[in-house]
Amino acid sequence: MILYSERDNHYSHRVRIVLAEKDIACEIREFDIEEAPDDVLSISPYHKLPILVDRDLALYDTSVIMEYLDERFPHPPLLPVYPVARANCRELMLRIEREWCPLVDSIISGKLKKANEKKTKEELIQELATISPIFREFPFFMNEDFTLVDCYLAPIMWRLTSMGINLSLIHISEPTRLLSIADGGVSV
C-alpha cells in the first residue's frame, strides 16, 4: 500500500491520521504538488493528492480513502457501529468539507486580498466558535470515541496558528486530545 501525500496539505494530513490511528503499515511518498510526477498525478482525474494505491485499487478522494481504510482495517473502528450515529458523523464530515475547508483553503492559498482574508478568517472563527461548547461535553468532537470526524477536524485545528487564527479567540478550551493527535501523534 502506498499513499502519495502532500506534506503540508490538510487533506493528506487526514489520511495520515487514519493510518496512524489504525497502525496501518503503508509506504508514504510525499511531494509538493508542483513536483509530483505526472504518472502519479495521472492516477487522479483531478491531478491532486492524496492518492492511495492498494494492490490493483487506486483511490483519489480523501473521504473515500478514509472510509476504505476504516472498512479494510476495522480495528479500531473510526465510524460508530450504529447507523444513526454513523450518519451523524457523515453529516459532520460533509459540513467540514463543504463549509470549513473552502475557508481554510482560501486562507492557506495566500491569494486573498487583505480585506477578504480578514473576512474569511472571521467567518472560520465564527464557524469554529459555534462548535466550541461541544468540546466541553465530549472528549472528542461530538463523540466519546475518536472518529473520522476528528480526522477531518484535527488538521484544520493544527493549522489555525499558521493561518493567523488564535485558538483562545474561539474559546475552545479543551481540544487537547484532538490537537495532540494532529501534532505529536502523527507525522505532519
Coordinates of N, CA, C and O in Angstrom, one line a residue:
M1 N 0.9 -1.2 0.0 CA 0.0 0.0 0.0 C 0.9 1.2 0.0 O 1.9 1.3 0.8
I2 N 0.6 2.2 -0.9 CA 1.3 3.4 -1.0 C 0.4 4.6 -0.9 O -0.7 4.6 -1.6
L3 N 0.7 5.6 -0.1 CA 0.0 6.8 0.0 C 0.9 7.9 -0.7 O 2.0 8.2 -0.2
Y4 N 0.4 8.5 -1.7 CA 1.1 9.7 -2.3 C 0.4 10.9 -1.6 O -0.8 11.1 -1.8
S5 N 1.3 11.6 -0.9 CA 0.8 12.6 0.0 C 1.5 13.9 -0.2 O 2.7 14.0 -0.5
E6 N 0.7 15.0 0.0 CA 1.3 16.3 0.0 C 1.6 16.7 1.5 O 0.6 16.8 2.2
R7 N 2.8 16.9 1.8 CA 3.2 17.1 3.2 C 2.4 18.2 4.0 O 1.9 17.9 5.1
D8 N 2.2 19.3 3.4 CA 1.5 20.4 4.1 C 0.1 20.5 3.8 O -0.6 21.5 4.2
N9 N -0.5 19.6 3.2 CA -1.9 19.6 2.8 C -2.8 19.0 3.8 O -2.6 17.9 4.2
H10 N -3.8 19.7 4.3 CA -4.7 19.2 5.3 C -5.5 18.0 4.9 O -5.9 17.1 5.7
Y11 N -5.7 17.8 3.6 CA -6.5 16.6 3.1 C -5.6 15.4 3.2 O -6.0 14.4 3.7
S12 N -4.3 15.5 2.9 CA -3.4 14.4 3.0 C -3.1 14.1 4.5 O -3.0 13.0 4.9
H13 N -3.1 15.2 5.3 CA -2.9 15.0 6.8 C -4.0 14.1 7.4 O -3.8 13.3 8.2
R14 N -5.3 14.3 6.9 CA -6.4 13.5 7.4 C -6.1 12.0 7.2 O -6.3 11.2 8.1
V15 N -5.6 11.7 6.0 CA -5.4 10.3 5.7 C -4.2 9.7 6.5 O -4.3 8.6 7.1
R16 N -3.2 10.5 6.7 CA -2.1 10.1 7.6 C -2.5 9.9 9.0 O -2.0 9.0 9.7
I17 N -3.5 10.6 9.5 CA -4.0 10.4 10.9 C -4.7 9.1 10.9 O -4.6 8.3 11.9
V18 N -5.5 8.8 9.9 CA -6.2 7.5 9.9 C -5.2 6.3 9.9 O -5.3 5.4 10.6
L19 N -4.2 6.4 9.1 CA -3.2 5.4 9.0 C -2.5 5.2 10.4 O -2.3 4.1 10.8
A20 N -2.2 6.3 11.0 CA -1.6 6.3 12.4 C -2.5 5.7 13.4 O -2.1 4.9 14.2
E21 N -3.7 6.1 13.4 CA -4.7 5.7 14.4 C -4.9 4.2 14.3 O -5.2 3.5 15.3
K22 N -4.9 3.7 13.1 CA -5.2 2.2 12.9 C -3.9 1.4 12.8 O -3.9 0.2 12.7
D23 N -2.7 2.1 12.9 CA -1.4 1.5 12.9 C -1.3 0.6 11.6 O -0.8 -0.5 11.7
I24 N -1.6 1.2 10.5 CA -1.5 0.6 9.2 C -0.2 0.8 8.6 O 0.3 1.9 8.5
A25 N 0.5 -0.3 8.2 CA 1.7 -0.2 7.5 C 1.5 0.2 6.1 O 0.7 -0.4 5.3
C26 N 2.1 1.4 5.8 CA 1.9 2.0 4.5 C 3.1 2.8 4.1 O 3.6 3.5 4.9
E27 N 3.5 2.6 2.9 CA 4.6 3.5 2.4 C 4.0 4.9 2.0 O 3.1 4.9 1.3
I28 N 4.6 5.9 2.6 CA 4.1 7.2 2.3 C 5.2 8.0 1.5 O 6.3 8.1 1.9
R29 N 4.8 8.4 0.3 CA 5.7 9.2 -0.6 C 5.1 10.6 -0.6 O 4.0 10.8 -1.1
E30 N 5.9 11.5 -0.1 CA 5.5 12.9 0.0 C 6.1 13.7 -1.2 O 7.2 13.6 -1.6
F31 N 5.2 14.6 -1.7 CA 5.6 15.5 -2.8 C 5.0 16.9 -2.5 O 3.9 17.0 -1.8
D32 N 5.6 17.9 -3.0 CA 4.9 19.2 -3.2 C 4.1 18.9 -4.5 O 4.6 18.3 -5.4
I33 N 2.9 19.5 -4.5 CA 2.0 19.2 -5.7 C 2.7 19.6 -7.0 O 2.5 18.9 -8.0
E34 N 3.5 20.7 -7.0 CA 4.2 21.1 -8.2 C 5.3 20.2 -8.6 O 5.7 20.2 -9.8
E35 N 5.8 19.4 -7.7 CA 6.9 18.5 -8.0 C 6.5 17.0 -8.2 O 7.3 16.2 -8.4
A36 N 5.2 16.7 -8.0 CA 4.7 15.3 -8.1 C 4.9 14.9 -9.5 O 4.5 15.6 -10.4
P37 N 5.3 13.6 -9.7 CA 5.5 13.1 -11.0 C 4.1 13.0 -11.8 O 3.1 12.7 -11.1
D38 N 4.2 13.2 -13.0 CA 2.9 13.2 -13.8 C 2.3 11.8 -13.8 O 1.0 11.7 -13.8
D39 N 3.1 10.7 -13.7 CA 2.5 9.4 -13.7 C 1.7 9.2 -12.4 O 0.7 8.4 -12.4
V40 N 2.1 9.8 -11.3 CA 1.4 9.7 -10.0 C 0.1 10.6 -10.1 O -1.0 10.1 -9.8
L41 N 0.2 11.8 -10.6 CA -0.9 12.7 -10.6 C -2.0 12.2 -11.7 O -3.2 12.5 -11.5
S42 N -1.5 11.5 -12.7 CA -2.5 11.0 -13.7 C -3.4 9.9 -13.1 O -4.4 9.6 -13.7
I43 N -3.1 9.4 -12.0 CA -4.0 8.4 -11.3 C -5.3 9.1 -11.0 O -6.4 8.5 -11.1
S44 N -5.2 10.3 -10.6 CA -6.4 11.1 -10.3 C -6.9 11.9 -11.4 O -6.1 12.7 -12.0
P45 N -8.2 11.9 -11.8 CA -8.6 12.8 -12.9 C -8.5 14.3 -12.5 O -8.6 15.1 -13.4
Y46 N -8.4 14.6 -11.2 CA -8.3 15.9 -10.8 C -6.8 16.4 -10.6 O -6.6 17.5 -10.2
H47 N -5.9 15.5 -10.8 CA -4.4 15.7 -10.6 C -4.1 16.4 -9.3 O -3.4 17.4 -9.2
K48 N -4.7 15.8 -8.2 CA -4.5 16.2 -6.8 C -4.0 15.1 -6.0 O -4.3 13.9 -6.3
L49 N -3.4 15.4 -4.9 CA -3.1 14.5 -3.8 C -4.0 14.7 -2.6 O -4.5 15.8 -2.5
P50 N -4.3 13.7 -1.8 CA -3.6 12.4 -1.7 C -4.2 11.4 -2.7 O -5.3 11.5 -3.1
I51 N -3.4 10.4 -2.9 CA -3.8 9.2 -3.7 C -3.3 8.0 -3.0 O -2.2 7.9 -2.5
L52 N -4.2 7.0 -2.8 CA -3.9 5.8 -2.1 C -3.9 4.7 -3.2 O -4.9 4.5 -3.9
V53 N -2.8 3.9 -3.2 CA -2.8 2.7 -4.1 C -2.6 1.5 -3.2 O -1.7 1.4 -2.5
D54 N -3.6 0.6 -3.4 CA -3.6 -0.7 -2.6 C -3.8 -1.8 -3.6 O -4.9 -2.0 -4.1
R55 N -2.7 -2.5 -3.9 CA -2.8 -3.5 -4.9 C -3.3 -3.0 -6.2 O -2.7 -2.1 -6.8
D56 N -4.4 -3.5 -6.7 CA -5.0 -3.0 -8.0 C -5.9 -1.9 -7.9 O -6.6 -1.5 -8.9
L57 N -6.1 -1.3 -6.7 CA -7.0 -0.3 -6.4 C -6.3 1.1 -6.3 O -5.3 1.2 -5.5
A58 N -6.8 2.1 -6.9 CA -6.3 3.5 -6.7 C -7.4 4.4 -6.4 O -8.4 4.5 -7.1
L59 N -7.3 5.0 -5.2 CA -8.3 6.0 -4.7 C -7.7 7.4 -4.6 O -6.6 7.5 -4.2
Y60 N -8.5 8.4 -5.0 CA -8.0 9.7 -5.0 C -8.9 10.7 -4.3 O -8.6 11.9 -4.3
D61 N -10.0 10.3 -3.8 CA -10.9 11.2 -3.0 C -10.6 10.9 -1.5 O -10.7 9.8 -1.0
T62 N -10.3 12.0 -0.8 CA -9.9 11.9 0.6 C -11.0 11.1 1.4 O -10.6 10.2 2.2
S63 N -12.2 11.5 1.3 CA -13.3 10.8 2.0 C -13.4 9.3 1.7 O -13.5 8.5 2.6
V64 N -13.3 9.0 0.4 CA -13.3 7.6 0.0 C -12.1 6.8 0.6 O -12.3 5.7 1.1
I65 N -11.0 7.4 0.5 CA -9.7 6.8 1.1 C -9.9 6.5 2.5 O -9.7 5.4 3.0
M66 N -10.4 7.5 3.3 CA -10.6 7.3 4.7 C -11.6 6.2 5.1 O -11.3 5.4 6.0
E67 N -12.7 6.2 4.4 CA -13.7 5.2 4.7 C -13.2 3.8 4.2 O -13.5 2.8 4.9
Y68 N -12.5 3.8 3.1 CA -11.9 2.5 2.7 C -11.0 1.9 3.7 O -11.1 0.7 4.1
L69 N -10.1 2.8 4.2 CA -9.1 2.3 5.2 C -9.9 1.9 6.5 O -9.5 0.9 7.1
D70 N -10.9 2.6 6.9 CA -11.7 2.2 8.1 C -12.4 0.8 7.9 O -12.5 0.0 8.8
E71 N -12.8 0.6 6.7 CA -13.5 -0.7 6.4 C -12.5 -1.9 6.2 O -12.7 -3.0 6.6
R72 N -11.4 -1.6 5.5 CA -10.4 -2.6 5.2 C -9.7 -3.0 6.5 O -9.3 -4.1 6.6
F73 N -9.5 -2.1 7.4 CA -8.8 -2.3 8.7 C -9.7 -1.9 9.8 O -9.7 -0.8 10.3
P74 N -10.6 -2.8 10.2 CA -11.8 -2.4 11.0 C -11.4 -2.1 12.5 O -12.3 -1.6 13.2
H75 N -10.2 -2.4 12.9 CA -9.9 -2.1 14.3 C -8.8 -1.1 14.5 O -7.8 -1.3 13.8
P76 N -8.9 -0.1 15.3 CA -10.2 0.3 15.9 C -11.1 1.0 14.9 O -10.6 1.7 14.0
P77 N -12.4 0.8 15.1 CA -13.3 1.5 14.1 C -13.3 3.0 14.3 O -13.3 3.5 15.4
L78 N -13.4 3.7 13.2 CA -13.4 5.2 13.2 C -14.7 5.7 12.9 O -14.9 7.0 12.8
L79 N -15.7 4.9 12.6 CA -17.1 5.3 12.5 C -17.9 4.5 13.5 O -17.6 3.3 13.7
P80 N -18.9 5.1 14.1 CA -19.7 4.3 15.0 C -20.4 3.1 14.4 O -20.6 3.1 13.2
V81 N -20.8 2.2 15.2 CA -21.4 0.9 14.8 C -22.9 1.2 14.4 O -23.4 0.7 13.4
Y82 N -23.5 2.1 15.2 CA -25.0 2.3 15.0 C -25.2 3.2 13.8 O -24.6 4.2 13.6
P83 N -26.2 2.9 12.9 CA -26.5 3.6 11.7 C -26.7 5.1 11.9 O -26.3 6.0 11.2
V84 N -27.5 5.5 13.0 CA -27.8 6.9 13.2 C -26.6 7.6 13.6 O -26.3 8.7 13.1
A85 N -25.8 7.1 14.5 CA -24.5 7.7 14.9 C -23.6 7.8 13.7 O -22.9 8.9 13.5
R86 N -23.5 6.8 12.9 CA -22.6 6.8 11.7 C -23.1 7.9 10.7 O -22.3 8.6 10.1
A87 N -24.4 8.0 10.5 CA -25.0 9.0 9.6 C -24.7 10.4 10.2 O -24.3 11.3 9.4
N88 N -24.8 10.6 11.5 CA -24.4 11.9 12.1 C -23.0 12.3 11.8 O -22.6 13.4 11.5
C89 N -22.1 11.3 11.9 CA -20.7 11.5 11.7 C -20.5 11.9 10.2 O -19.7 12.9 9.9
R90 N -21.1 11.3 9.3 CA -21.0 11.6 7.9 C -21.5 13.0 7.6 O -21.0 13.7 6.8
E91 N -22.6 13.4 8.3 CA -23.1 14.7 8.1 C -22.1 15.8 8.6 O -21.9 16.8 7.9
L92 N -21.5 15.5 9.7 CA -20.4 16.4 10.2 C -19.2 16.5 9.3 O -18.7 17.6 9.0
M93 N -18.8 15.4 8.7 CA -17.7 15.4 7.8 C -18.1 16.2 6.5 O -17.3 16.9 6.0
L94 N -19.3 16.0 6.1 CA -19.8 16.8 4.9 C -19.8 18.3 5.2 O -19.4 19.1 4.4
R95 N -20.2 18.7 6.4 CA -20.2 20.1 6.8 C -18.8 20.6 6.8 O -18.6 21.7 6.3
I96 N -17.9 19.9 7.4 CA -16.5 20.4 7.4 C -16.0 20.5 6.0 O -15.4 21.5 5.6
E97 N -16.3 19.5 5.2 CA -15.8 19.5 3.8 C -16.4 20.7 3.0 O -15.6 21.4 2.2
R98 N -17.6 20.9 3.1 CA -18.3 21.9 2.3 C -18.2 23.4 2.8 O -18.2 24.3 2.0
E99 N -18.2 23.5 4.1 CA -18.3 24.8 4.7 C -16.9 25.3 5.2 O -16.6 26.5 5.1
W100 N -16.2 24.5 5.9 CA -14.9 24.9 6.5 C -13.7 24.8 5.6 O -12.8 25.7 5.6
C101 N -13.6 23.7 4.9 CA -12.4 23.5 4.0 C -12.3 24.6 3.0 O -11.1 25.0 2.7
P102 N -13.3 25.1 2.3 CA -13.1 26.2 1.4 C -12.5 27.4 2.1 O -11.7 28.1 1.5
L103 N -12.9 27.7 3.3 CA -12.4 28.8 4.0 C -10.9 28.6 4.3 O -10.1 29.5 4.1
V104 N -10.6 27.4 4.8 CA -9.2 27.1 5.1 C -8.4 27.1 3.8 O -7.3 27.7 3.8
D105 N -8.8 26.6 2.8 CA -8.1 26.6 1.5 C -7.8 28.0 1.0 O -6.8 28.3 0.5
S106 N -8.8 28.8 1.1 CA -8.7 30.2 0.7 C -7.6 31.0 1.5 O -6.8 31.7 1.0
I107 N -7.7 30.7 2.8 CA -6.7 31.4 3.7 C -5.3 30.9 3.4 O -4.3 31.7 3.3
I108 N -5.1 29.6 3.3 CA -3.8 29.0 3.1 C -3.2 29.4 1.8 O -2.0 29.5 1.6
S109 N -4.1 29.6 0.8 CA -3.6 29.9 -0.6 C -2.8 31.1 -0.6 O -1.9 31.3 -1.5
G110 N -3.1 32.1 0.3 CA -2.4 33.4 0.3 C -2.8 34.3 -0.8 O -2.1 35.3 -1.1
K111 N -3.8 33.9 -1.6 CA -4.2 34.7 -2.7 C -5.3 35.7 -2.4 O -5.7 36.4 -3.3
L112 N -5.8 35.8 -1.2 CA -6.9 36.7 -0.8 C -6.3 38.1 -0.6 O -5.2 38.2 -0.1
K113 N -7.1 39.1 -1.0 CA -6.7 40.5 -0.6 C -6.9 40.6 0.9 O -7.7 39.9 1.5
K114 N -6.2 41.6 1.5 CA -6.3 41.7 3.0 C -7.7 41.8 3.5 O -8.0 41.1 4.5
A115 N -8.6 42.5 2.9 CA -10.0 42.7 3.4 C -10.7 41.3 3.3 O -11.4 40.9 4.2
N116 N -10.5 40.6 2.2 CA -11.2 39.3 2.0 C -10.6 38.3 3.0 O -11.3 37.4 3.5
E117 N -9.3 38.4 3.2 CA -8.6 37.4 4.1 C -9.1 37.6 5.5 O -9.5 36.6 6.2
K118 N -9.3 38.9 5.9 CA -9.8 39.1 7.3 C -11.2 38.6 7.4 O -11.6 38.0 8.4
K119 N -12.1 38.9 6.4 CA -13.4 38.4 6.4 C -13.5 36.9 6.4 O -14.3 36.3 7.2
T120 N -12.7 36.2 5.7 CA -12.6 34.7 5.6 C -12.2 34.2 7.0 O -12.8 33.2 7.4
K121 N -11.2 34.8 7.6 CA -10.8 34.3 8.9 C -11.9 34.5 9.9 O -12.1 33.6 10.8
E122 N -12.5 35.6 9.9 CA -13.6 35.9 10.8 C -14.8 34.9 10.6 O -15.3 34.4 11.6
E123 N -15.0 34.5 9.4 CA -16.1 33.5 9.1 C -15.6 32.1 9.7 O -16.5 31.4 10.3
L124 N -14.4 31.8 9.5 CA -13.9 30.5 10.0 C -13.9 30.5 11.6 O -14.4 29.5 12.2
I125 N -13.5 31.6 12.1 CA -13.6 31.8 13.6 C -15.0 31.6 14.1 O -15.3 30.9 15.1
Q126 N -15.9 32.2 13.4 CA -17.4 32.1 13.8 C -17.8 30.7 13.7 O -18.5 30.2 14.6
E127 N -17.5 30.0 12.6 CA -17.9 28.6 12.4 C -17.3 27.7 13.6 O -18.0 26.9 14.2
L128 N -16.0 27.9 13.9 CA -15.4 27.2 15.0 C -16.0 27.5 16.4 O -16.2 26.7 17.2
A129 N -16.3 28.8 16.5 CA -16.9 29.2 17.8 C -18.3 28.6 18.1 O -18.6 28.3 19.2
T130 N -19.0 28.3 17.0 CA -20.3 27.7 17.2 C -20.2 26.2 17.7 O -21.1 25.7 18.4
I131 N -19.1 25.6 17.5 CA -18.9 24.2 18.0 C -18.1 24.1 19.3 O -18.0 23.1 19.9
S132 N -17.6 25.3 19.8 CA -16.7 25.2 20.9 C -17.4 24.6 22.2 O -16.7 23.9 22.9
P133 N -18.7 24.8 22.4 CA -19.3 24.2 23.6 C -19.2 22.6 23.6 O -19.2 22.0 24.6
I134 N -19.2 22.1 22.4 CA -19.2 20.6 22.2 C -17.9 20.0 22.8 O -17.9 18.9 23.4
F135 N -16.8 20.8 22.8 CA -15.5 20.3 23.3 C -15.6 20.1 24.8 O -14.8 19.4 25.4
R136 N -16.5 20.7 25.5 CA -16.6 20.6 26.9 C -17.5 19.4 27.3 O -17.4 18.8 28.4
E137 N -18.3 18.9 26.3 CA -19.2 17.8 26.6 C -18.6 16.4 26.3 O -19.0 15.5 26.9
F138 N -17.7 16.4 25.3 CA -17.2 15.1 24.9 C -15.7 15.2 24.8 O -15.1 16.2 24.6
P139 N -15.0 14.0 25.0 CA -13.5 14.0 24.8 C -13.1 14.3 23.4 O -12.0 14.7 23.2
F140 N -14.0 13.9 22.4 CA -13.7 14.1 21.0 C -14.8 15.0 20.4 O -15.7 15.3 21.1
F141 N -14.7 15.2 19.1 CA -15.7 16.1 18.5 C -17.1 15.4 18.4 O -17.2 14.4 17.7
M142 N -18.0 15.8 19.3 CA -19.3 15.3 19.4 C -19.4 13.7 19.6 O -20.4 13.1 19.2
N143 N -18.4 13.2 20.3 CA -18.4 11.8 20.5 C -17.5 11.4 21.6 O -16.5 12.1 21.9
E144 N -17.8 10.3 22.2 CA -17.0 9.7 23.3 C -15.7 9.1 22.7 O -14.7 8.9 23.4
D145 N -15.8 8.7 21.5 CA -14.7 8.0 20.8 C -14.1 8.8 19.7 O -14.8 9.6 19.1
F146 N -12.9 8.6 19.3 CA -12.2 9.2 18.2 C -12.8 8.6 16.9 O -12.9 7.4 16.8
T147 N -13.2 9.5 16.0 CA -13.9 9.1 14.8 C -13.2 9.8 13.6 O -12.4 10.6 13.7
L148 N -13.8 9.4 12.4 CA -13.3 10.1 11.2 C -13.5 11.6 11.2 O -12.8 12.3 10.6
V149 N -14.6 12.0 12.0 CA -14.8 13.4 12.1 C -13.6 14.1 12.7 O -13.2 15.2 12.2
D150 N -13.0 13.5 13.7 CA -11.8 14.1 14.3 C -10.6 14.1 13.3 O -9.8 15.1 13.4
C151 N -10.6 13.2 12.4 CA -9.5 13.1 11.4 C -9.7 14.3 10.4 O -8.7 14.8 9.9
Y152 N -11.0 14.7 10.2 CA -11.2 15.9 9.4 C -10.9 17.2 10.1 O -10.3 18.1 9.5
L153 N -11.2 17.2 11.4 CA -11.1 18.5 12.1 C -9.7 18.7 12.6 O -9.2 19.9 12.6
A154 N -9.0 17.7 13.1 CA -7.6 17.9 13.7 C -6.7 18.6 12.8 O -6.0 19.6 13.2
P155 N -6.5 18.3 11.5 CA -5.6 19.1 10.6 C -5.9 20.5 10.5 O -5.0 21.4 10.4
I156 N -7.2 20.9 10.5 CA -7.6 22.3 10.5 C -7.2 23.0 11.8 O -6.6 24.0 11.8
M157 N -7.5 22.3 12.9 CA -7.2 22.9 14.2 C -5.7 23.1 14.3 O -5.2 24.1 14.8
W158 N -4.9 22.1 13.9 CA -3.5 22.2 13.9 C -2.9 23.4 13.1 O -1.9 23.9 13.5
R159 N -3.6 23.8 12.1 CA -3.1 24.8 11.2 C -3.6 26.2 11.6 O -3.2 27.2 10.9
L160 N -4.5 26.3 12.6 CA -5.0 27.6 12.9 C -4.0 28.7 13.2 O -4.1 29.8 12.6
T161 N -3.0 28.4 14.0 CA -1.9 29.3 14.3 C -1.2 29.8 13.0 O -1.0 31.0 12.9
S162 N -0.9 28.8 12.2 CA -0.1 29.2 10.9 C -1.0 30.1 10.0 O -0.5 30.8 9.2
M163 N -2.3 30.0 10.2 CA -3.2 30.8 9.4 C -3.5 32.2 10.1 O -4.3 33.0 9.6
G164 N -2.9 32.4 11.2 CA -3.0 33.7 11.9 C -4.3 33.7 12.8 O -4.8 34.8 13.0
I165 N -4.8 32.5 13.2 CA -6.0 32.5 14.0 C -5.6 32.0 15.4 O -5.1 30.9 15.5
N166 N -6.0 32.8 16.4 CA -5.6 32.5 17.7 C -6.7 31.6 18.3 O -7.9 32.0 18.4
L167 N -6.4 30.4 18.8 CA -7.4 29.5 19.3 C -8.1 30.0 20.5 O -9.3 29.8 20.7
S168 N -7.4 30.9 21.3 CA -8.1 31.4 22.5 C -9.2 32.4 22.1 O -10.2 32.6 22.9
L169 N -9.2 33.0 20.9 CA -10.3 33.8 20.5 C -11.6 33.0 20.2 O -12.7 33.6 20.2
I170 N -11.4 31.7 20.0 CA -12.5 30.9 19.6 C -13.1 30.3 20.9 O -14.2 29.8 20.9
H171 N -12.4 30.4 22.0 CA -12.9 29.9 23.3 C -13.1 28.4 23.3 O -14.0 27.9 23.9
I172 N -12.2 27.7 22.6 CA -12.2 26.2 22.6 C -11.1 25.9 23.7 O -9.9 26.0 23.4
S173 N -11.6 25.5 24.8 CA -10.7 25.4 25.9 C -10.1 24.0 26.1 O -9.0 23.8 26.7
E174 N -10.7 23.0 25.5 CA -10.2 21.6 25.8 C -10.1 20.7 24.6 O -10.5 19.5 24.7
P175 N -9.6 21.1 23.4 CA -9.5 20.2 22.3 C -8.1 19.5 22.4 O -7.5 19.2 21.4
T176 N -7.6 19.3 23.6 CA -6.2 18.8 23.8 C -5.9 17.5 23.1 O -4.9 17.3 22.5
R177 N -6.8 16.5 23.3 CA -6.6 15.2 22.7 C -6.6 15.3 21.1 O -5.7 14.8 20.5
L178 N -7.5 16.1 20.6 CA -7.6 16.3 19.2 C -6.3 16.9 18.6 O -5.7 16.5 17.6
L179 N -5.8 18.0 19.3 CA -4.6 18.7 18.8 C -3.4 17.8 19.0 O -2.5 17.8 18.2
S180 N -3.3 17.0 20.1 CA -2.2 16.1 20.3 C -2.1 15.1 19.2 O -1.0 14.7 18.8
I181 N -3.3 14.6 18.7 CA -3.3 13.6 17.6 C -2.8 14.3 16.3 O -2.0 13.8 15.6
A182 N -3.2 15.5 16.1 CA -2.8 16.2 14.9 C -1.3 16.6 14.9 O -0.7 16.6 13.9
D183 N -0.8 16.9 16.1 CA 0.5 17.4 16.3 C 1.5 16.3 16.5 O 2.3 15.9 15.6
G184 N 1.5 15.8 17.7 CA 2.5 14.8 18.1 C 2.2 13.4 17.7 O 3.1 12.6 17.5
G185 N 1.0 13.1 17.5 CA 0.6 11.7 17.3 C 0.9 11.2 15.9 O 0.9 10.0 15.6
V186 N 1.0 12.1 15.0 CA 1.2 11.8 13.6 C 2.2 12.7 12.9 O 2.3 13.9 13.2
S187 N 3.0 12.1 12.1 CA 3.9 12.9 11.3 C 3.2 13.9 10.4 O 2.3 13.4 9.6
V188 N 3.4 15.2 10.6 CA 2.7 16.1 9.7 C 3.6 16.6 8.7 O 3.5 17.1 7.7

